[in-house]
CSV table of C-alpha atoms in Angstrom, one decimal:
chain,number,residue,atom,x,y,z
K,1,UNK,CA,73.8,257.6,26.4
K,2,UNK,CA,71.8,257.6,23.1
K,3,UNK,CA,72.7,254.1,21.7
K,4,UNK,CA,72.4,253.7,18.0
K,5,UNK,CA,70.6,250.4,17.3
K,6,UNK,CA,71.0,249.0,13.8
K,7,UNK,CA,69.1,246.1,12.6
K,8,UNK,CA,71.1,244.2,10.0
K,9,UNK,CA,71.0,241.0,8.1
K,10,UNK,CA,73.8,238.5,8.3
K,11,UNK,CA,74.4,238.8,4.6
K,12,UNK,CA,74.6,242.6,4.7
K,13,UNK,CA,78.3,243.0,5.2
K,14,UNK,CA,78.5,246.0,3.2
K,15,UNK,CA,76.0,247.9,5.2
K,16,UNK,CA,76.7,251.6,6.2
K,17,UNK,CA,76.2,250.4,9.6
K,18,UNK,CA,79.1,248.3,9.8
K,19,UNK,CA,81.2,251.5,8.5
K,20,UNK,CA,79.6,253.7,11.2
K,21,UNK,CA,80.2,251.0,14.0
K,22,UNK,CA,83.9,250.7,12.9
K,23,UNK,CA,84.5,254.5,13.0
K,24,UNK,CA,83.0,254.3,16.6
K,25,UNK,CA,85.4,251.6,17.6
K,26,UNK,CA,88.3,253.5,16.1
K,27,UNK,CA,87.2,256.8,18.2
K,28,UNK,CA,87.2,254.8,21.4
K,29,UNK,CA,83.4,253.8,21.4
K,30,UNK,CA,81.7,250.7,22.2
K,31,UNK,CA,79.7,248.6,19.7
K,32,UNK,CA,77.9,245.3,20.4
K,33,UNK,CA,77.9,242.9,17.5
K,34,UNK,CA,76.8,239.3,16.8
K,35,UNK,CA,79.3,236.4,16.5
K,36,UNK,CA,78.7,232.6,15.9
K,37,UNK,CA,78.8,232.1,19.7
K,38,UNK,CA,77.0,235.0,21.4
K,39,UNK,CA,77.0,238.7,21.1
K,40,UNK,CA,80.2,240.6,21.9
K,41,UNK,CA,80.6,243.9,23.5
K,42,UNK,CA,83.5,245.4,21.5
K,43,UNK,CA,86.0,248.0,22.0
K,44,UNK,CA,89.4,249.0,20.6
K,45,UNK,CA,91.8,246.4,22.0
K,46,UNK,CA,94.7,248.7,21.9
K,47,UNK,CA,93.1,251.4,23.8
K,48,UNK,CA,93.2,251.4,27.6
K,49,UNK,CA,90.1,253.7,28.1
K,50,UNK,CA,88.1,251.5,25.7
K,51,UNK,CA,88.8,248.3,28.0
K,52,UNK,CA,87.7,250.5,31.0
K,53,UNK,CA,84.6,251.5,29.4
K,54,UNK,CA,83.6,247.8,28.5
K,55,UNK,CA,84.2,246.9,32.3
K,56,UNK,CA,82.0,249.9,33.4
K,57,UNK,CA,79.2,249.1,30.9
K,58,UNK,CA,79.0,245.6,31.9
K,59,UNK,CA,79.6,246.2,35.6
K,60,UNK,CA,82.5,243.7,35.3
K,61,UNK,CA,85.4,243.1,37.6
K,62,UNK,CA,88.4,244.4,35.9
K,63,UNK,CA,90.5,241.5,36.9
K,64,UNK,CA,88.4,239.2,34.4
K,65,UNK,CA,90.3,239.3,31.2
K,66,UNK,CA,88.9,240.1,27.8
K,67,UNK,CA,89.1,238.1,24.6
K,68,UNK,CA,90.5,240.1,21.6
K,69,UNK,CA,88.8,239.3,18.3
K,70,UNK,CA,90.9,239.4,15.0
K,71,UNK,CA,89.9,238.8,11.4
K,72,UNK,CA,92.4,236.2,10.4
K,73,UNK,CA,94.6,234.0,12.4
K,74,UNK,CA,97.8,235.6,11.1
K,75,UNK,CA,96.6,238.9,12.6
K,76,UNK,CA,97.6,237.4,15.9
K,77,UNK,CA,101.2,238.3,15.2
K,78,UNK,CA,100.6,241.8,15.7
K,79,UNK,CA,99.2,241.1,19.4
K,80,UNK,CA,100.8,237.8,20.5
K,81,UNK,CA,103.8,235.6,20.5
K,82,UNK,CA,102.4,232.7,18.4
K,83,UNK,CA,103.9,229.1,18.0
K,84,UNK,CA,103.4,226.0,15.7
K,85,UNK,CA,100.6,224.5,17.9
K,86,UNK,CA,98.6,227.7,17.5
K,87,UNK,CA,98.8,227.5,13.9
K,88,UNK,CA,97.8,223.9,13.8
K,89,UNK,CA,94.9,224.9,15.8
K,90,UNK,CA,93.9,227.7,13.6
K,91,UNK,CA,94.0,225.3,10.5
K,92,UNK,CA,91.7,223.3,12.2
K,93,UNK,CA,89.3,225.5,14.0
K,94,UNK,CA,89.5,229.2,12.7
K,95,UNK,CA,87.7,231.1,11.8
K,96,UNK,CA,85.4,229.6,14.5
K,97,UNK,CA,84.5,229.3,18.2
K,98,UNK,CA,87.9,228.7,19.7
K,99,UNK,CA,89.9,231.2,21.7
K,100,UNK,CA,93.8,230.5,22.3
K,101,UNK,CA,95.6,232.1,25.1
K,102,UNK,CA,99.1,233.2,24.0
K,103,UNK,CA,102.0,235.3,25.6
K,104,UNK,CA,100.9,239.0,24.7
K,105,UNK,CA,102.9,241.7,23.0
K,106,UNK,CA,103.0,245.2,24.2
K,107,UNK,CA,100.3,246.3,21.7
K,108,UNK,CA,97.8,245.0,24.1
K,109,UNK,CA,97.5,246.9,27.3
K,110,UNK,CA,97.2,245.1,30.6
K,111,UNK,CA,93.9,246.7,31.2
K,112,UNK,CA,92.5,244.4,28.5
K,113,UNK,CA,94.1,241.2,29.8
K,114,UNK,CA,93.1,241.7,33.5
K,115,UNK,CA,96.6,242.4,34.5
K,116,UNK,CA,97.9,239.2,32.9
K,117,UNK,CA,101.0,238.9,30.6
K,118,UNK,CA,98.8,236.7,28.4
K,119,UNK,CA,96.1,237.6,25.6
K,120,UNK,CA,93.1,235.5,24.6
K,121,UNK,CA,92.9,235.5,20.8
K,122,UNK,CA,89.8,234.5,18.9
K,123,UNK,CA,89.0,234.7,15.1
K,124,UNK,CA,85.1,234.6,14.8
K,125,UNK,CA,83.4,233.1,11.7
K,126,UNK,CA,80.2,235.2,11.6
K,127,UNK,CA,80.2,237.5,8.6
K,128,UNK,CA,79.0,240.5,10.5
K,129,UNK,CA,81.8,240.0,13.2
K,130,UNK,CA,84.3,239.5,10.2
K,131,UNK,CA,83.3,242.6,8.3
K,132,UNK,CA,83.3,244.8,11.6
K,133,UNK,CA,86.9,243.8,12.4
K,134,UNK,CA,88.2,244.4,9.0
K,135,UNK,CA,86.4,247.8,8.6
K,136,UNK,CA,87.7,248.8,12.1
K,137,UNK,CA,91.4,247.9,11.2
K,138,UNK,CA,92.2,246.8,14.7
K,139,UNK,CA,91.6,243.9,17.0
K,140,UNK,CA,88.3,244.3,18.8
K,141,UNK,CA,88.3,243.3,22.7
K,142,UNK,CA,85.1,241.8,23.4
K,143,UNK,CA,83.5,239.9,26.3
K,144,UNK,CA,79.8,238.9,25.9
K,145,UNK,CA,77.3,241.9,25.5
K,146,UNK,CA,75.3,241.6,28.6
K,147,UNK,CA,75.5,242.9,32.2
K,148,UNK,CA,77.8,241.0,34.2
K,149,UNK,CA,76.8,237.8,35.9
K,150,UNK,CA,73.6,237.6,33.7
K,151,UNK,CA,72.8,234.9,31.0
K,152,UNK,CA,75.0,235.7,27.7
K,153,UNK,CA,73.0,237.3,24.8
K,154,UNK,CA,72.2,234.9,22.0
K,155,UNK,CA,69.9,237.5,20.1
K,156,UNK,CA,69.9,241.3,19.4
K,157,UNK,CA,66.9,241.6,21.8
K,158,UNK,CA,69.0,240.4,24.8
K,159,UNK,CA,71.7,243.0,24.0
K,160,UNK,CA,69.2,245.9,23.8
K,161,UNK,CA,67.5,244.7,27.2
K,162,UNK,CA,71.0,244.7,28.9
K,163,UNK,CA,72.8,247.6,27.4
K,164,UNK,CA,70.6,250.1,25.5
K,165,UNK,CA,71.7,253.4,26.9
K,166,UNK,CA,75.0,252.2,28.3
K,167,UNK,CA,77.0,251.9,24.9
K,168,UNK,CA,77.4,253.7,21.8
K,169,UNK,CA,75.6,251.2,19.2
K,170,UNK,CA,74.3,247.8,18.7
K,171,UNK,CA,74.5,245.8,15.5
K,172,UNK,CA,71.5,243.6,15.9
K,173,UNK,CA,71.9,240.7,13.6
K,174,UNK,CA,69.4,238.1,14.8
K,175,UNK,CA,70.1,234.6,16.5
K,176,UNK,CA,73.6,233.4,17.1
K,177,UNK,CA,74.2,229.9,15.5
K,178,UNK,CA,75.9,228.2,18.6
K,179,UNK,CA,74.6,230.0,21.7
K,180,UNK,CA,77.4,229.3,24.1
K,181,UNK,CA,80.7,231.4,24.2
K,182,UNK,CA,83.7,229.9,22.6
K,183,UNK,CA,86.0,227.3,23.8
K,184,UNK,CA,89.1,228.6,25.5
K,185,UNK,CA,92.6,226.9,25.9
K,186,UNK,CA,95.9,227.8,27.0
K,187,UNK,CA,99.0,226.5,25.2
K,188,UNK,CA,102.3,225.2,26.6
K,189,UNK,CA,104.6,223.6,23.9
K,190,UNK,CA,102.2,221.0,22.3
K,191,UNK,CA,99.9,220.7,25.3
K,192,UNK,CA,96.7,222.6,25.8
K,193,UNK,CA,94.8,223.2,29.1
K,194,UNK,CA,90.9,223.7,28.4
K,195,UNK,CA,89.7,226.6,30.6
K,196,UNK,CA,86.3,227.0,29.2
K,197,UNK,CA,84.4,224.4,27.1
K,198,UNK,CA,82.4,225.2,24.2
K,199,UNK,CA,81.6,224.0,20.7
K,200,UNK,CA,85.2,222.9,20.0
K,201,UNK,CA,85.3,219.9,22.4
K,202,UNK,CA,88.1,218.3,24.3
K,203,UNK,CA,87.9,215.4,21.9
K,204,UNK,CA,88.3,217.7,18.9
K,205,UNK,CA,91.1,219.4,20.3
K,206,UNK,CA,92.9,216.1,21.0
K,207,UNK,CA,92.9,215.6,17.2
K,208,UNK,CA,95.4,218.4,16.9
K,209,UNK,CA,97.1,218.7,20.3
K,210,UNK,CA,99.3,216.0,21.9
K,211,UNK,CA,97.7,216.5,25.3
K,212,UNK,CA,94.7,218.2,26.3
K,213,UNK,CA,94.1,218.7,30.2
K,214,UNK,CA,90.9,220.0,31.7
K,215,UNK,CA,91.2,222.6,34.3
K,216,UNK,CA,89.4,221.8,37.6
K,217,UNK,CA,87.9,225.3,37.3
K,218,UNK,CA,85.7,224.1,34.3
K,219,UNK,CA,83.4,222.0,36.8
K,220,UNK,CA,84.5,223.5,40.2
K,221,UNK,CA,84.9,226.9,41.4
K,222,UNK,CA,88.3,228.8,41.7
K,223,UNK,CA,90.0,228.6,45.0
K,224,UNK,CA,90.1,231.7,47.1
K,225,UNK,CA,92.5,234.3,45.8
K,226,UNK,CA,93.1,232.3,42.7
K,227,UNK,CA,93.4,234.4,39.6
K,228,UNK,CA,91.1,233.9,36.8
K,229,UNK,CA,93.0,233.0,33.5
K,230,UNK,CA,90.1,233.4,31.1
K,231,UNK,CA,86.6,234.8,31.3
K,232,UNK,CA,83.8,232.9,33.3
K,233,UNK,CA,86.2,231.3,35.7
K,234,UNK,CA,85.9,233.3,38.8
K,235,UNK,CA,82.7,235.0,39.4
K,236,UNK,CA,79.0,233.8,39.4
K,237,UNK,CA,78.1,233.7,35.6
K,238,UNK,CA,75.3,233.2,33.3
K,239,UNK,CA,72.8,233.4,36.1
K,240,UNK,CA,69.0,234.2,36.0
K,241,UNK,CA,67.6,236.4,38.6
K,242,UNK,CA,65.7,233.7,40.1
K,243,UNK,CA,67.6,230.7,41.9
K,244,UNK,CA,68.5,227.9,39.8
K,245,UNK,CA,68.6,224.2,41.0
K,246,UNK,CA,70.1,221.4,38.9
K,247,UNK,CA,68.8,217.9,39.3
K,248,UNK,CA,70.8,214.9,39.4
K,249,UNK,CA,69.3,211.3,39.1
K,250,UNK,CA,68.0,208.7,36.8
K,251,UNK,CA,65.1,209.8,34.4
K,252,UNK,CA,62.3,208.4,36.2
K,253,UNK,CA,63.4,210.0,39.7
K,254,UNK,CA,64.0,213.4,38.1
K,255,UNK,CA,60.5,213.2,36.1
K,256,UNK,CA,58.8,212.2,39.5
K,257,UNK,CA,60.5,215.1,41.3
K,258,UNK,CA,59.2,217.6,38.6
K,259,UNK,CA,55.8,216.4,38.8
K,260,UNK,CA,55.6,216.8,42.5
K,261,UNK,CA,57.3,220.2,42.1
K,262,UNK,CA,54.7,221.5,39.7
K,263,UNK,CA,52.0,220.7,42.4
K,264,UNK,CA,53.8,222.1,45.4
K,265,UNK,CA,55.9,225.0,44.2
K,266,UNK,CA,55.8,228.0,41.8
K,267,UNK,CA,58.6,226.9,39.9
K,268,UNK,CA,60.0,227.2,36.2
K,269,UNK,CA,61.2,223.8,34.5
K,270,UNK,CA,63.7,223.6,31.9
K,271,UNK,CA,62.8,220.4,30.5
K,272,UNK,CA,63.9,217.8,27.8
K,273,UNK,CA,61.4,217.7,24.8
K,274,UNK,CA,60.6,214.1,25.6
K,275,UNK,CA,59.2,215.1,29.0
K,276,UNK,CA,56.9,217.7,27.9
K,277,UNK,CA,53.9,215.3,27.3
K,278,UNK,CA,54.0,214.1,31.0
K,279,UNK,CA,54.6,217.6,32.6
K,280,UNK,CA,51.7,220.4,32.9
K,281,UNK,CA,52.5,223.2,30.4
K,282,UNK,CA,52.7,225.7,33.0
K,283,UNK,CA,55.9,227.8,33.3
K,284,UNK,CA,57.6,225.0,31.1
K,285,UNK,CA,60.3,225.7,28.9
K,286,UNK,CA,61.4,223.0,26.2
K,287,UNK,CA,65.4,223.1,26.2
K,288,UNK,CA,65.5,220.5,23.3
K,289,UNK,CA,65.9,216.9,22.9
K,290,UNK,CA,67.7,214.9,25.4
K,291,UNK,CA,70.4,213.7,23.2
K,292,UNK,CA,70.4,217.0,21.2
K,293,UNK,CA,73.1,218.9,23.1
K,294,UNK,CA,73.9,221.4,20.4
K,295,UNK,CA,70.0,222.5,20.4
K,296,UNK,CA,70.4,222.7,24.2
K,297,UNK,CA,73.3,224.9,23.9
K,298,UNK,CA,71.7,227.1,21.3
K,299,UNK,CA,68.5,227.4,23.5
K,300,UNK,CA,70.0,227.6,27.1
K,301,UNK,CA,70.7,231.4,27.6
K,302,UNK,CA,67.3,232.3,25.9
K,303,UNK,CA,65.6,229.8,28.3
K,304,UNK,CA,67.2,231.2,31.3
K,305,UNK,CA,66.2,234.8,30.4
K,306,UNK,CA,62.7,233.5,29.5
K,307,UNK,CA,62.4,231.9,33.0
K,308,UNK,CA,63.2,235.2,34.7
K,309,UNK,CA,60.3,236.9,33.0
K,310,UNK,CA,57.9,234.3,34.5
K,311,UNK,CA,56.0,234.6,37.9
K,312,UNK,CA,57.9,232.0,39.8
K,313,UNK,CA,60.2,231.3,42.8
K,314,UNK,CA,62.7,228.9,41.6
K,315,UNK,CA,64.1,227.4,38.4
K,316,UNK,CA,64.8,223.7,38.0
K,317,UNK,CA,67.0,222.1,35.2
K,318,UNK,CA,68.7,218.8,34.7
K,319,UNK,CA,72.4,218.4,35.3
K,320,UNK,CA,74.1,217.8,31.8
K,321,UNK,CA,76.6,215.2,31.3
K,322,UNK,CA,80.4,216.0,31.3
K,323,UNK,CA,81.3,214.7,27.9
K,324,UNK,CA,81.4,216.4,24.4
K,325,UNK,CA,79.2,219.4,24.1
K,326,UNK,CA,77.8,218.2,27.4
K,327,UNK,CA,80.8,219.7,29.4
K,328,UNK,CA,80.1,223.2,28.1
K,329,UNK,CA,76.5,223.1,29.2
K,330,UNK,CA,77.6,221.5,32.5
K,331,UNK,CA,80.1,224.4,32.8
K,332,UNK,CA,77.6,227.2,32.1
K,333,UNK,CA,74.7,225.7,34.2
K,334,UNK,CA,76.9,224.8,37.2
K,335,UNK,CA,77.8,228.6,37.6
K,336,UNK,CA,74.5,229.9,36.7
K,337,UNK,CA,73.2,227.7,39.7
K,338,UNK,CA,76.1,228.7,42.0
K,339,UNK,CA,76.8,225.0,42.2
K,340,UNK,CA,73.7,224.0,43.5
K,341,UNK,CA,72.8,220.5,42.7
K,342,UNK,CA,70.0,218.3,44.1
K,343,UNK,CA,70.2,214.5,44.1
K,344,UNK,CA,66.9,213.1,43.4
């Protein structure tokens, strides 16, 4: 397939590329586009065949549900049964990096929802995503625009590397602001269950919802035969080609381990900025300041992709904390490492 690649600035929402991409979507084609979280691989959310094309292009299992993207929170009425809590969340966090799972209407085929009777709804804030959805005139079903299992794409170059020749078009609009996928919650009355952590943290959600539970699948793997309720729950995700090991221990012990590893192994190290002065500048990737969790989130997937391009046998990284934005980092890294944690 000849993939059209449009390089476009964030502010150029009136670009002819938006109109051409929207027409491709209406005609059943696939278009990758930037959001504030990561790049999405979009298809018409009401088109069964478009959903099947998305799964095929990604190499993604078809029981892994897709998120549908809308231009305003009110558009959810066309595709899902909303409630009062949804609109309170929308007022607080939409447009933005929050996905809410609701009972679906018949306008959304089950091929989009992985066979579930619910649908994941998101209203992105990125100007190009907004322009594309409005121009298409239909909700856009869009998982991350990468080959299934690999680190999600946080810039246009990542999408081109993974999907050039596999989809109809790519809107390459620079780096994504956040760099991790959206928070996903499921609602039941005024209670929410966090299924995938992101930039909208559990504490932020608790300012709106009466109760916010955290699904065990956020930090652990799904049980055998357990059905995924949202993307990123069941399969090995976000993973580099090289094996990734997460290090758990106090700062001095971790740094001592890394110093020894640099001399004994051919390893890539994802380190905190504060550690760079102590480690040899060889296969070393600065992930950001230790306390700068938003910066670490922004850099994570690009760092994992960069590690794969190095001549090494293994990647080492810190095990993140489980609070605030740290929970989102923990969730992505524990899956990327296939739950491989070394106590040091």
